[in-house]
Amino acid sequence: MAAGGSGEDRLIARLFEPIARHPGALGLKDDAAFLQLPAGHHLVLTKDALVAGVHFFPDDPPASIARKAMRVNLSDLAAKGAEPLGVMLAFAIPPDMDDAALAEFARGIGEDCLLFGAPLLGGDTVRTPGPFTVSITALGSVPIGRMVRRTTARPGQAIVVTGTIGDGALGLALRLDPDRPGFAALDAAGRAYLADRYLHPRPRVGLASTVRAHARAAMDVSDGLVGDLEKMLAASGVGGEIDAGKVPLSPAARAAIQAEPALLATALTGGDDYEILATMGEGDVDAFEAAAIAAGIGASVIGRTAVGAGLVVRGADGAALRFASTSFSHF
Amino acid sequence: MAAGGSGEDRLIARLFEPIARHPGALGLKDDAAFLQLPAGHHLVLTKDALVAGVHFFPDDPPASIARKAMRVNLSDLAAKGAEPLGVMLAFAIPPDMDDAALAEFARGIGEDCLLFGAPLLGGDTVRTPGPFTVSITALGSVPIGRMVRRTTARPGQAIVVTGTIGDGALGLALRLDPDRPGFAALDAAGRAYLADRYLHPRPRVGLASTVRAHARAAMDVSDGLVGDLEKMLAASGVGGEIDAGKVPLSPAARAAIQAEPALLATALTGGDDYEILATMGEGDVDAFEAAAIAAGIGASVIGRTAVGAGLVVRGADGAALRFASTSFSHF
């Protein structure tokens, strides 16, 4: 952690030194950390910042904010086929954030560091007159040249997505308006599931080597399946088509959409999925699916890439679906 | 850069893609960057966040804010003996920051990336209802095991500092109260020099290999010479003594202190120096000084470490100086 005043030093010592166990973190007592990269590997770097009131609710539990900040970054690593090496953490503390909240935030960071094998290496703690803000740089590794990109999809590949889509976006919609018909149709367990999927992304860290082995292009779904897939196809210079009926839905999402069909668009375009979206040759699909099932996550073929440009999303009747907006934007 | 809405995408494309020339940045078109570490090297990582109204003035020129954010991080690398590899940049844009200011901020980042050989690798751009906030993770490399730490000073070593001390703190004091007697005594060039030293840190990147070759412990002086040296001595379990009269001062700082002796404490404890503070054996001093002079920076022996604990700062009459506060704290 960067040197600061004694208040900062004490805060760091109390809350963060116990979770910075990597030898290269030097107990957060130096101005920098060091790290040895495995031989024959590239470093993979990603950085996501989150702002209270923009990327999370100011009254979210601080440990949940910590988990979201960790996991949106770890999700990017997983989708690139990278194994986590560690994280650099900076956060800006608003005047009304007390020590108990900071302790909970530190607990959330520390638990995820252990859970995902991504040790805290260093960072910075500052004060802000504005909202609580968290910035994490996540570091990972891949064998040299093996980072899976989003620009390398080719025509005629299967479009595959892990886990289930829409749970995070429906969890957010539920939080904003719990009385909508779609959510009234759910039991308490269904509502709790969606709320948790929004609050606690589940980065598919365990699938990193599977992505490397089988995917030809990949990204994580953070801003909505349709919009993110459009981005990946455009970046790769190909077109594609998916079948909305093949998009994997959780039982809770399926029930909500059945009760309120307008929620299908929310699920497909709302974001906060943190699943892995990949393209691959037909010959890789079975192995990818098997590995995803073995990891307790699952994977589904939802369509195919094609020569051309643009994405067509087919509905149940075979007609192309249109969306008011294909992805969520904080901007 | 992390995927975001189209507004973010356009902003990033226009302003930041042209300065992300490193091949591993992938033109900021992917979710992650990759980097090959030189063989036989450790990665060195540091991260400093800056908040408008806390670490810089909200009305500072945006290009200067960019330079400060880059340079406080590059200064940490230099003091660890690390050569820059690149930076990951996140910033949070307040509602009243317009595109012209963002363009100037991007220009400042881009120019420093080139100036210091620290290419922009990736990052994130978000909106905030709060103040402009910048977080940079700087990455560097050292031969394995050669990162210079702050915990490894030993008794009987020379305490050495690069460049001149106090210019940044005096530049800040000048900005806060330009009519103080010390600053009234300066000519326009002297005032401009101090103001610039505060606004634009000069990270001693060119001395990284010199630090590695000769320093036994090192850190950058960011929070005040006396307080930072106290920290390094305490972390190393040694004591020390410096002679205030040997602390190198610029002509402007010397003139200001001569006119207003109270400014000596500001210079010694005020921070924002971004010089390198190091300890080394007597046999290394000449080579360190020669290399620092060759780099156009210079270096001065200001005291010695000793068995024991604590730092004594001797004044002109040989008596120990006392300071109300030995370092600057944003906390």
XYZ file of C-alpha atoms in Angstrom:
662
model
C 0.000 0.000 0.000
C 1.247 3.506 -0.643
C 2.574 5.369 2.333
C 0.073 7.636 3.991
C -0.611 9.320 7.265
C -0.729 7.429 10.475
C -4.539 7.119 10.396
C -4.278 5.324 7.084
C -1.393 3.211 8.324
C -3.362 2.028 11.335
C -6.433 1.279 9.258
C -4.421 -0.753 6.781
C -2.575 -2.579 9.507
C -5.730 -3.561 11.342
C -7.907 -4.580 8.449
C -5.809 -5.505 5.455
C -2.454 -6.840 6.568
C -4.038 -10.054 7.879
C -5.450 -10.800 4.421
C -2.288 -9.900 2.466
C -0.562 -13.239 2.989
C 1.253 -13.477 -0.336
C 5.010 -13.111 0.247
C 5.214 -10.506 -2.526
C 2.738 -8.290 -0.658
C 5.456 -7.751 1.979
C 2.714 -7.448 4.587
C 1.640 -4.184 2.890
C 4.623 -2.587 4.654
C 6.416 -1.393 1.521
C 5.541 0.986 -1.324
C 5.208 -1.796 -3.859
C 4.602 -5.518 -4.197
C 6.504 -8.017 -6.274
C 5.384 -11.109 -8.092
C 7.056 -13.905 -9.981
C 5.221 -14.891 -13.125
C 5.195 -18.620 -13.912
C 7.816 -19.440 -16.570
C 6.468 -19.410 -20.109
C 3.450 -17.322 -19.180
C 2.018 -13.965 -20.117
C 0.657 -11.647 -17.505
C -3.045 -10.823 -18.025
C -4.358 -7.537 -16.630
C -7.844 -6.180 -16.131
C -9.204 -3.277 -14.113
C -12.767 -2.406 -13.172
C -13.826 0.479 -10.948
C -17.146 0.601 -9.073
C -18.878 3.676 -7.660
C -21.634 3.675 -5.008
C -24.927 4.729 -6.546
C -23.667 3.858 -10.034
C -22.458 0.240 -9.932
C -23.934 -0.839 -6.618
C -26.449 0.444 -4.110
C -24.948 2.614 -1.376
C -26.798 0.490 1.203
C -25.488 -2.844 -0.113
C -23.670 -4.757 2.628
C -19.995 -3.677 2.510
C -18.851 -7.309 2.247
C -21.108 -7.705 -0.803
C -19.659 -4.567 -2.392
C -16.216 -6.066 -1.826
C -17.271 -9.335 -3.449
C -18.775 -7.559 -6.444
C -15.592 -5.532 -6.945
C -13.445 -8.661 -6.735
C -15.685 -10.804 -8.886
C -16.334 -8.479 -11.812
C -12.556 -8.375 -12.225
C -12.020 -12.111 -11.726
C -14.782 -12.724 -14.275
C -12.778 -10.846 -16.890
C -9.720 -12.990 -16.147
C -11.720 -16.229 -16.397
C -13.215 -15.238 -19.748
C -9.709 -14.636 -21.070
C -8.621 -18.079 -19.929
C -6.352 -16.623 -17.241
C -5.643 -18.121 -13.819
C -5.661 -15.492 -11.037
C -2.329 -14.335 -9.612
C -3.566 -11.597 -7.304
C -5.226 -8.215 -7.015
C -4.229 -4.613 -6.390
C -6.978 -2.776 -4.484
C -7.659 0.935 -4.105
C -10.699 2.405 -2.445
C -11.905 5.884 -1.537
C -13.746 6.183 1.773
C -16.593 8.690 2.150
C -17.000 10.678 5.377
C -19.996 8.662 6.578
C -18.376 5.229 6.234
C -17.525 3.942 9.691
C -14.901 1.471 10.859
C -17.446 -1.358 11.153
C -18.347 -0.949 7.486
C -14.665 -0.872 6.547
C -14.066 -4.033 8.538
C -16.908 -5.764 6.692
C -15.515 -4.543 3.377
C -12.091 -5.932 4.286
C -13.690 -9.230 5.309
C -15.388 -9.522 1.916
C -12.121 -8.835 0.109
C -10.206 -11.301 2.252
C -12.731 -14.105 1.853
C -12.786 -13.735 -1.926
C -8.985 -13.604 -2.063
C -8.963 -17.046 -0.447
C -11.985 -18.412 -2.328
C -10.593 -17.553 -5.749
C -6.869 -17.884 -5.080
C -6.291 -14.209 -5.866
C -4.219 -12.804 -2.996
C -4.225 -9.131 -2.093
C -0.840 -7.793 -3.230
C -1.133 -4.085 -2.447
C -3.047 -0.940 -3.164
C -4.047 2.383 -1.726
C -6.577 3.809 0.705
C -7.751 7.397 0.345
C -10.516 9.652 1.633
C -13.136 11.158 -0.650
C -15.909 13.707 -0.135
C -17.828 11.679 -2.739
C -19.286 8.177 -2.858
C -17.482 4.986 -1.830
C -15.385 4.008 -4.840
C -13.441 0.796 -5.395
C -10.841 0.141 -8.083
C -9.274 -3.274 -8.520
C -6.561 -4.347 -10.918
C -6.684 -8.130 -11.230
C -3.593 -9.983 -12.437
C -3.640 -13.406 -14.000
C -1.498 -15.634 -16.140
C -1.864 -17.637 -19.328
C 0.689 -19.695 -21.235
C 2.409 -17.287 -23.637
C 0.133 -16.245 -26.487
C -2.883 -18.122 -25.126
C -5.034 -15.262 -23.832
C -8.451 -15.755 -25.429
C -9.568 -12.586 -27.184
C -12.910 -11.180 -28.172
C -11.785 -10.330 -31.702
C -11.089 -13.853 -32.922
C -14.505 -15.393 -33.581
C -14.785 -16.912 -37.060
C -17.837 -17.812 -39.165
C -19.436 -21.211 -38.601
C -18.588 -21.526 -34.893
C -20.922 -22.462 -32.079
C -21.901 -19.617 -29.740
C -21.789 -20.963 -26.199
C -22.620 -19.432 -22.836
C -21.920 -20.802 -19.362
C -24.378 -21.081 -16.468
C -27.652 -19.197 -16.740
C -28.421 -15.801 -18.238
C -30.577 -13.002 -16.841
C -30.453 -13.811 -13.151
C -28.430 -10.723 -12.272
C -30.560 -8.367 -14.354
C -33.754 -9.866 -12.935
C -32.304 -9.583 -9.437
C -31.742 -5.888 -10.055
C -35.255 -5.459 -11.500
C -36.647 -7.274 -8.465
C -34.816 -4.933 -6.152
C -36.065 -1.871 -7.998
C -39.714 -3.057 -8.180
C -40.469 -6.201 -6.166
C -44.209 -5.931 -6.869
C -43.992 -6.531 -10.623
C -46.135 -9.471 -11.764
C -43.102 -11.518 -12.730
C -41.684 -11.384 -9.227
C -45.046 -11.749 -7.457
C -45.209 -15.145 -9.165
C -42.013 -16.336 -7.436
C -41.719 -17.970 -4.062
C -39.346 -16.594 -1.436
C -36.545 -18.914 -2.516
C -36.833 -17.789 -6.139
C -36.717 -14.137 -5.161
C -33.765 -14.724 -2.852
C -31.906 -16.567 -5.630
C -32.278 -13.701 -8.104
C -31.386 -11.080 -5.498
C -28.260 -13.018 -4.619
C -27.218 -13.454 -8.254
C -27.359 -9.656 -8.653
C -25.503 -8.950 -5.420
C -22.864 -11.672 -5.717
C -21.533 -12.380 -9.207
C -20.105 -15.878 -9.626
C -16.985 -15.499 -11.732
C -16.262 -18.712 -13.623
C -12.662 -18.864 -12.448
C -12.760 -22.667 -12.473
C -13.356 -22.673 -16.214
C -10.276 -20.648 -17.193
C -8.338 -23.646 -18.492
C -11.437 -24.945 -20.285
C -11.845 -21.601 -22.038
C -8.194 -21.704 -23.077
C -8.478 -25.243 -24.339
C -11.629 -24.873 -26.403
C -12.787 -21.293 -26.999
C -11.677 -19.411 -30.082
C -13.063 -16.093 -28.815
C -14.500 -15.201 -25.439
C -15.601 -12.405 -23.126
C -17.608 -12.240 -19.968
C -21.241 -11.154 -20.128
C -21.394 -8.038 -17.992
C -23.535 -5.573 -19.930
C -26.167 -7.911 -21.369
C -25.922 -11.057 -23.465
C -27.260 -9.551 -26.694
C -25.188 -6.380 -26.558
C -22.007 -8.156 -25.488
C -22.398 -10.761 -28.213
C -22.979 -7.978 -30.736
C -19.715 -6.408 -29.575
C -17.784 -9.662 -29.880
C -19.150 -10.391 -33.351
C -18.446 -6.851 -34.539
C -14.926 -6.905 -33.093
C -14.335 -10.203 -34.914
C -15.875 -9.057 -38.181
C -18.503 -11.789 -38.303
C -22.284 -12.071 -37.942
C -24.349 -14.544 -35.981
C -27.701 -15.811 -34.913
C -28.953 -17.083 -31.593
C -32.202 -18.725 -30.572
C -33.730 -17.003 -27.521
C -35.320 -20.314 -26.575
C -31.888 -21.893 -26.180
C -30.582 -19.229 -23.804
C -30.184 -21.053 -20.479
C -32.485 -19.747 -17.756
C -32.620 -20.605 -14.084
C -35.933 -21.942 -12.734
C -36.536 -18.583 -11.036
C -35.833 -16.601 -14.204
C -38.027 -18.947 -16.243
C -40.916 -18.563 -13.797
C -40.600 -14.769 -13.713
C -40.533 -14.534 -17.506
C -43.482 -16.915 -17.809
C -45.509 -14.693 -15.496
C -44.322 -11.487 -17.196
C -42.985 -12.061 -20.716
C -41.532 -8.545 -20.943
C -38.844 -9.725 -18.527
C -37.297 -11.827 -21.312
C -35.789 -8.656 -22.750
C -34.460 -7.775 -19.296
C -32.808 -11.185 -19.050
C -31.240 -11.025 -22.503
C -30.036 -7.420 -22.403
C -29.838 -6.408 -18.743
C -26.303 -7.416 -17.815
C -24.692 -8.415 -14.518
C -24.494 -12.039 -15.674
C -20.753 -12.576 -15.330
C -21.032 -15.756 -17.341
C -18.582 -16.627 -20.098
C -19.659 -16.101 -23.690
C -17.495 -17.981 -26.176
C -17.331 -19.167 -29.742
C -15.749 -22.493 -30.671
C -15.588 -25.099 -33.371
C -18.282 -27.785 -33.286
C -15.600 -30.291 -32.345
C -14.924 -28.452 -29.090
C -18.504 -28.133 -27.881
C -18.861 -31.517 -26.186
C -15.627 -31.197 -24.245
C -16.438 -27.627 -23.208
C -19.908 -28.635 -22.034
C -18.585 -31.648 -20.175
C -15.973 -29.572 -18.375
C -18.560 -26.925 -17.501
C -20.912 -29.571 -16.124
C -18.079 -31.130 -14.155
C -17.419 -27.698 -12.635
C -21.068 -27.513 -11.552
C -21.767 -24.633 -13.918
C -22.947 -26.040 -17.223
C -22.776 -24.556 -20.697
C -25.263 -24.203 -23.544
C -24.983 -23.733 -27.296
C -27.295 -20.822 -28.110
C -26.479 -20.196 -31.780
C -23.849 -19.955 -34.479
C -21.580 -17.362 -35.990
C -21.849 -16.674 -39.719
C -20.241 -14.767 -42.537
C -21.534 -11.215 -42.489
C -22.300 -8.699 -39.803
C -24.841 -8.201 -37.053
C -26.680 -10.470 -34.663
C -30.149 -11.933 -35.158
C -32.002 -13.137 -32.063
C -34.810 -15.537 -32.995
C -37.889 -15.762 -30.778
C -40.085 -18.799 -30.196
C -41.950 -18.243 -33.477
C -38.772 -17.920 -35.498
C -39.162 -14.163 -35.985
C -36.273 -11.858 -35.101
C -36.649 -10.168 -31.738
C -35.995 -6.446 -31.412
C -34.820 -4.755 -28.224
C -35.120 -1.133 -27.175
C -31.531 -1.344 -25.976
C -29.259 -4.341 -26.376
C -27.074 -3.686 -23.408
C -26.928 -1.929 -20.109
C -24.804 1.177 -19.862
C -23.782 3.043 -16.761
C -22.849 5.974 -18.980
C -10.657 -1.296 -20.907
C -13.696 -3.005 -19.437
C -16.715 -3.170 -21.670
C -19.233 -0.440 -21.089
C -22.044 1.344 -22.833
C -21.604 2.945 -26.175
C -20.990 6.400 -24.707
C -18.039 4.994 -22.813
C -16.857 3.066 -25.838
C -16.832 6.177 -28.003
C -15.049 8.198 -25.367
C -12.367 5.553 -24.951
C -11.985 5.117 -28.685
C -11.554 8.802 -29.331
C -9.260 9.726 -26.488
C -7.385 6.687 -25.260
C -6.936 4.206 -28.100
C -4.399 6.482 -29.834
C -2.187 6.437 -26.731
C -2.490 2.694 -26.056
C 0.187 1.657 -28.527
C 1.599 -1.323 -26.659
C 0.685 -4.542 -28.515
C -0.568 -6.099 -25.278
C -3.113 -3.302 -24.890
C -4.935 -4.741 -27.926
C -6.017 -1.211 -28.824
C -8.200 -1.247 -25.664
C -10.636 -3.371 -27.672
C -10.601 -6.375 -25.350
C -11.519 -6.974 -21.707
C -7.931 -7.448 -20.643
C -4.358 -6.679 -21.627
C -1.424 -9.033 -21.721
C 2.228 -8.457 -21.038
C 5.398 -10.481 -21.321
C 7.733 -10.007 -18.392
C 11.452 -9.946 -19.259
C 13.026 -13.332 -18.486
C 14.583 -13.556 -15.040
C 12.572 -10.623 -13.712
C 10.037 -10.033 -10.989
C 6.971 -7.941 -11.630
C 6.784 -4.868 -9.358
C 3.355 -3.409 -8.625
C 2.224 -0.166 -7.059
C -1.106 1.615 -6.970
C -1.967 5.159 -5.941
C -5.392 6.770 -6.143
C -5.960 10.533 -6.275
C -9.180 12.396 -5.469
C -10.014 15.965 -6.519
C -10.049 18.243 -3.488
C -7.940 15.759 -1.515
C -4.802 15.034 -3.551
C -5.042 17.827 -6.105
C -7.013 21.018 -6.602
C -10.241 20.574 -8.564
C -9.190 23.485 -10.793
C -5.744 22.083 -11.602
C -5.282 21.720 -15.371
C -6.543 18.238 -16.331
C -3.243 17.428 -18.057
C -1.440 18.271 -14.811
C -3.777 16.012 -12.827
C -2.953 13.253 -15.297
C 0.765 13.856 -14.864
C 0.516 13.846 -11.088
C -1.414 10.562 -11.146
C 1.147 8.976 -13.470
C 4.184 10.339 -11.677
C 3.323 9.528 -8.069
C 3.048 5.913 -9.230
C 6.189 5.971 -11.373
C 8.038 7.494 -8.422
C 7.208 4.429 -6.329
C 8.594 2.159 -9.060
C 11.801 4.178 -9.357
C 12.421 4.085 -5.601
C 12.097 0.298 -5.712
C 14.667 0.095 -8.499
C 12.037 -1.012 -11.014
C 11.935 -0.121 -14.712
C 8.410 0.793 -15.913
C 6.474 -1.774 -17.959
C 3.162 0.049 -18.225
C 0.123 1.348 -16.408
C -3.493 0.371 -15.854
C -5.693 3.470 -15.544
C -9.157 3.910 -14.069
C -10.895 7.207 -13.582
C -14.311 8.354 -12.430
C -15.765 11.337 -14.257
C -17.958 13.844 -12.400
C -21.045 15.342 -14.062
C -19.421 18.735 -14.642
C -16.296 17.452 -16.415
C -16.611 18.193 -20.116
C -15.080 16.513 -23.134
C -12.412 19.203 -23.496
C -11.193 18.493 -19.960
C -11.219 14.768 -20.660
C -9.202 15.327 -23.819
C -6.629 17.321 -21.857
C -6.515 14.586 -19.212
C -5.936 11.982 -21.921
C -3.210 14.158 -23.449
C -1.425 14.341 -20.090
C -1.589 10.577 -19.682
C -0.395 9.937 -23.218
C 2.535 12.329 -23.002
C 3.751 10.805 -19.735
C 3.352 7.276 -21.121
C 5.805 8.238 -23.849
C 8.081 10.346 -21.643
C 8.581 7.607 -19.055
C 8.266 4.517 -21.260
C 5.201 3.331 -19.370
C 2.567 2.490 -21.987
C -1.143 2.529 -21.213
C -2.203 -1.127 -21.122
C -5.861 -0.892 -20.136
C -8.252 0.273 -17.489
C -11.769 1.453 -16.890
C -13.821 4.611 -17.269
C -16.824 5.197 -15.032
C -19.157 8.015 -14.063
C -19.365 9.331 -10.510
C -21.635 11.829 -8.762
C -18.562 12.694 -6.670
C -15.197 14.301 -7.404
C -12.876 13.382 -10.271
C -10.951 10.340 -9.073
C -7.979 8.655 -10.723
C -6.519 5.256 -9.850
C -3.386 3.963 -11.520
C -1.674 0.627 -11.099
C 1.897 0.961 -12.324
C 3.794 -2.164 -13.353
C 7.539 -2.447 -13.461
C 10.253 -5.063 -13.493
C 13.400 -5.836 -11.553
C 15.811 -8.751 -11.885
C 14.460 -11.501 -9.626
C 14.895 -10.689 -5.954
C 16.292 -7.217 -6.613
C 13.352 -5.002 -5.609
C 14.775 -2.513 -3.120
C 12.718 -2.507 0.065
C 12.130 -0.004 2.804
C 12.712 -2.535 5.579
C 16.352 -3.346 4.854
C 18.317 -0.363 6.153
C 21.143 -1.377 8.486
C 23.106 0.603 11.089
C 26.078 2.604 9.896
C 24.789 3.367 6.385
C 24.705 6.728 4.659
C 21.247 8.309 4.307
C 21.020 9.778 0.827
C 18.338 11.763 -0.967
C 18.089 12.676 -4.657
C 17.361 16.107 -6.124
C 16.080 18.791 -3.793
C 13.670 18.580 -0.874
C 10.751 20.839 0.000
C 9.966 22.320 -3.395
C 6.616 20.530 -3.678
C 5.528 21.412 -0.141
C 6.604 25.014 -0.615
C 4.784 25.098 -3.948
C 1.625 23.995 -2.153
C 2.147 26.560 0.621
C 2.674 29.225 -2.033
C -0.550 28.280 -3.710
C -2.464 28.388 -0.432
C -1.000 31.724 0.701
C 1.097 33.533 -1.932
C 1.469 36.617 0.295
C 3.546 34.935 3.013
C 6.859 36.702 3.614
C 8.874 33.754 2.324
C 7.196 33.882 -1.053
C 7.103 37.684 -1.256
C 10.905 37.461 -1.198
C 10.986 35.367 -4.398
C 11.059 36.610 -7.940
C 8.516 35.405 -10.477
C 10.810 32.632 -11.703
C 11.296 31.309 -8.167
C 7.571 31.287 -7.507
C 6.888 29.572 -10.823
C 9.530 26.943 -10.069
C 7.978 26.013 -6.716
C 4.446 26.007 -8.143
C 5.568 23.693 -10.927
C 7.350 21.320 -8.557
C 4.080 20.931 -6.633
C 1.947 20.486 -9.738
C 4.306 18.233 -11.686
C 6.271 15.663 -9.674
C 9.485 14.525 -11.322
C 9.727 10.801 -10.733
C 13.335 9.658 -10.776
C 12.691 6.885 -13.278
C 16.149 7.315 -14.782
C 17.748 6.336 -11.460
C 16.028 2.954 -11.092
C 19.090 0.933 -12.040
C 21.284 3.153 -9.847
C 19.001 2.494 -6.883
C 19.186 -1.243 -7.563
C 22.945 -1.153 -7.865
C 23.724 0.833 -4.732
C 20.830 1.316 -2.324
C 20.286 -1.143 0.522
C 16.873 0.338 1.398
C 14.814 2.937 -0.422
C 11.434 4.615 -0.722
C 10.165 7.710 -2.416
C 9.576 10.837 -0.350
C 5.889 11.563 -0.776
C 4.631 12.484 2.688
C 7.588 14.498 3.985
C 11.298 13.741 4.334
C 11.363 13.503 8.125
C 8.235 11.363 8.460
C 9.122 9.084 5.563
C 12.642 8.574 6.890
C 11.186 7.813 10.334
C 9.003 5.165 8.689
C 11.911 3.591 6.820
C 14.113 3.499 9.913
C 11.310 2.043 12.049
C 10.451 -0.567 9.404
C 14.134 -1.540 9.292
C 14.578 -1.584 13.074
C 17.351 1.019 13.109
C 17.802 4.607 14.242
C 19.408 7.506 12.476
C 20.453 11.123 12.468
C 20.343 13.731 9.727
C 21.697 17.247 9.556
C 19.041 19.720 8.393
C 21.810 21.860 6.911
C 22.767 19.040 4.551
C 19.257 18.578 3.156
C 19.519 19.745 -0.470
C 17.429 22.828 -1.225
C 16.724 24.521 -4.531
C 17.686 28.204 -4.824
C 13.992 29.144 -4.586
C 13.425 27.024 -1.486
C 16.584 28.405 0.110
C 15.496 32.002 -0.559
C 11.996 31.392 0.806
C 13.323 29.766 3.982
C 15.877 32.540 4.453
C 13.073 35.121 4.312
C 10.758 33.059 6.521
C 12.612 30.478 8.623
C 9.368 28.735 9.642
C 9.214 27.372 6.088
C 12.121 25.035 6.887
C 9.697 22.775 8.747
C 7.359 22.886 5.730
C 10.207 21.799 3.471
C 11.337 18.973 5.733
C 7.910 17.587 6.621
C 5.491 18.777 3.941
C 5.674 16.040 1.351
C 5.108 16.015 -2.427
C 8.857 15.699 -3.032
C 8.876 12.479 -5.064
C 12.608 12.227 -4.593
C 14.305 8.946 -3.697
C 15.396 8.406 -0.095
C 17.910 5.598 0.273
C 20.437 4.109 2.637
C 23.682 2.614 1.398
C 27.158 1.606 2.484
C 29.798 4.327 2.394
C 31.441 2.515 -0.500
C 28.391 3.056 -2.686
C 27.923 6.769 -2.076
C 30.330 8.110 -4.687
C 28.959 5.916 -7.472
C 25.364 6.753 -6.521
C 26.125 10.480 -6.479
C 27.981 10.308 -9.778
C 25.107 8.481 -11.476
C 22.581 10.933 -10.046
C 24.625 13.876 -11.279
C 24.994 12.253 -14.689
C 21.188 11.955 -14.802
C 20.911 15.692 -14.120
C 19.329 15.103 -10.730
C 22.046 14.948 -8.115
C 22.123 13.250 -4.734
C 23.191 14.320 -1.246
C 24.277 12.489 1.888
C 22.176 13.973 4.683
C 23.014 11.682 7.593
C 23.668 8.177 8.845
C 21.730 5.262 10.219
C 22.662 3.937 13.656
C 21.931 1.137 16.069
C 18.798 1.989 18.006
C 15.476 3.554 17.152
C 14.152 6.941 16.150
C 15.392 9.796 14.017
C 17.245 12.879 15.239
C 17.226 15.938 12.970
C 20.065 18.328 13.910
C 19.643 22.050 13.254
C 22.344 24.575 12.430
C 23.358 24.881 16.106
C 23.570 21.133 16.568
C 20.407 20.958 18.670
C 17.699 18.472 17.728
C 14.804 20.036 15.824
C 11.236 19.217 16.820
C 8.303 19.303 14.423
C 4.605 19.664 15.165
C 3.990 16.917 12.628
C 6.659 14.970 10.818
C 4.670 14.134 7.735
C 1.713 15.188 5.698
C -1.395 13.082 5.913
C -4.451 13.212 3.717
C -6.298 11.221 6.364
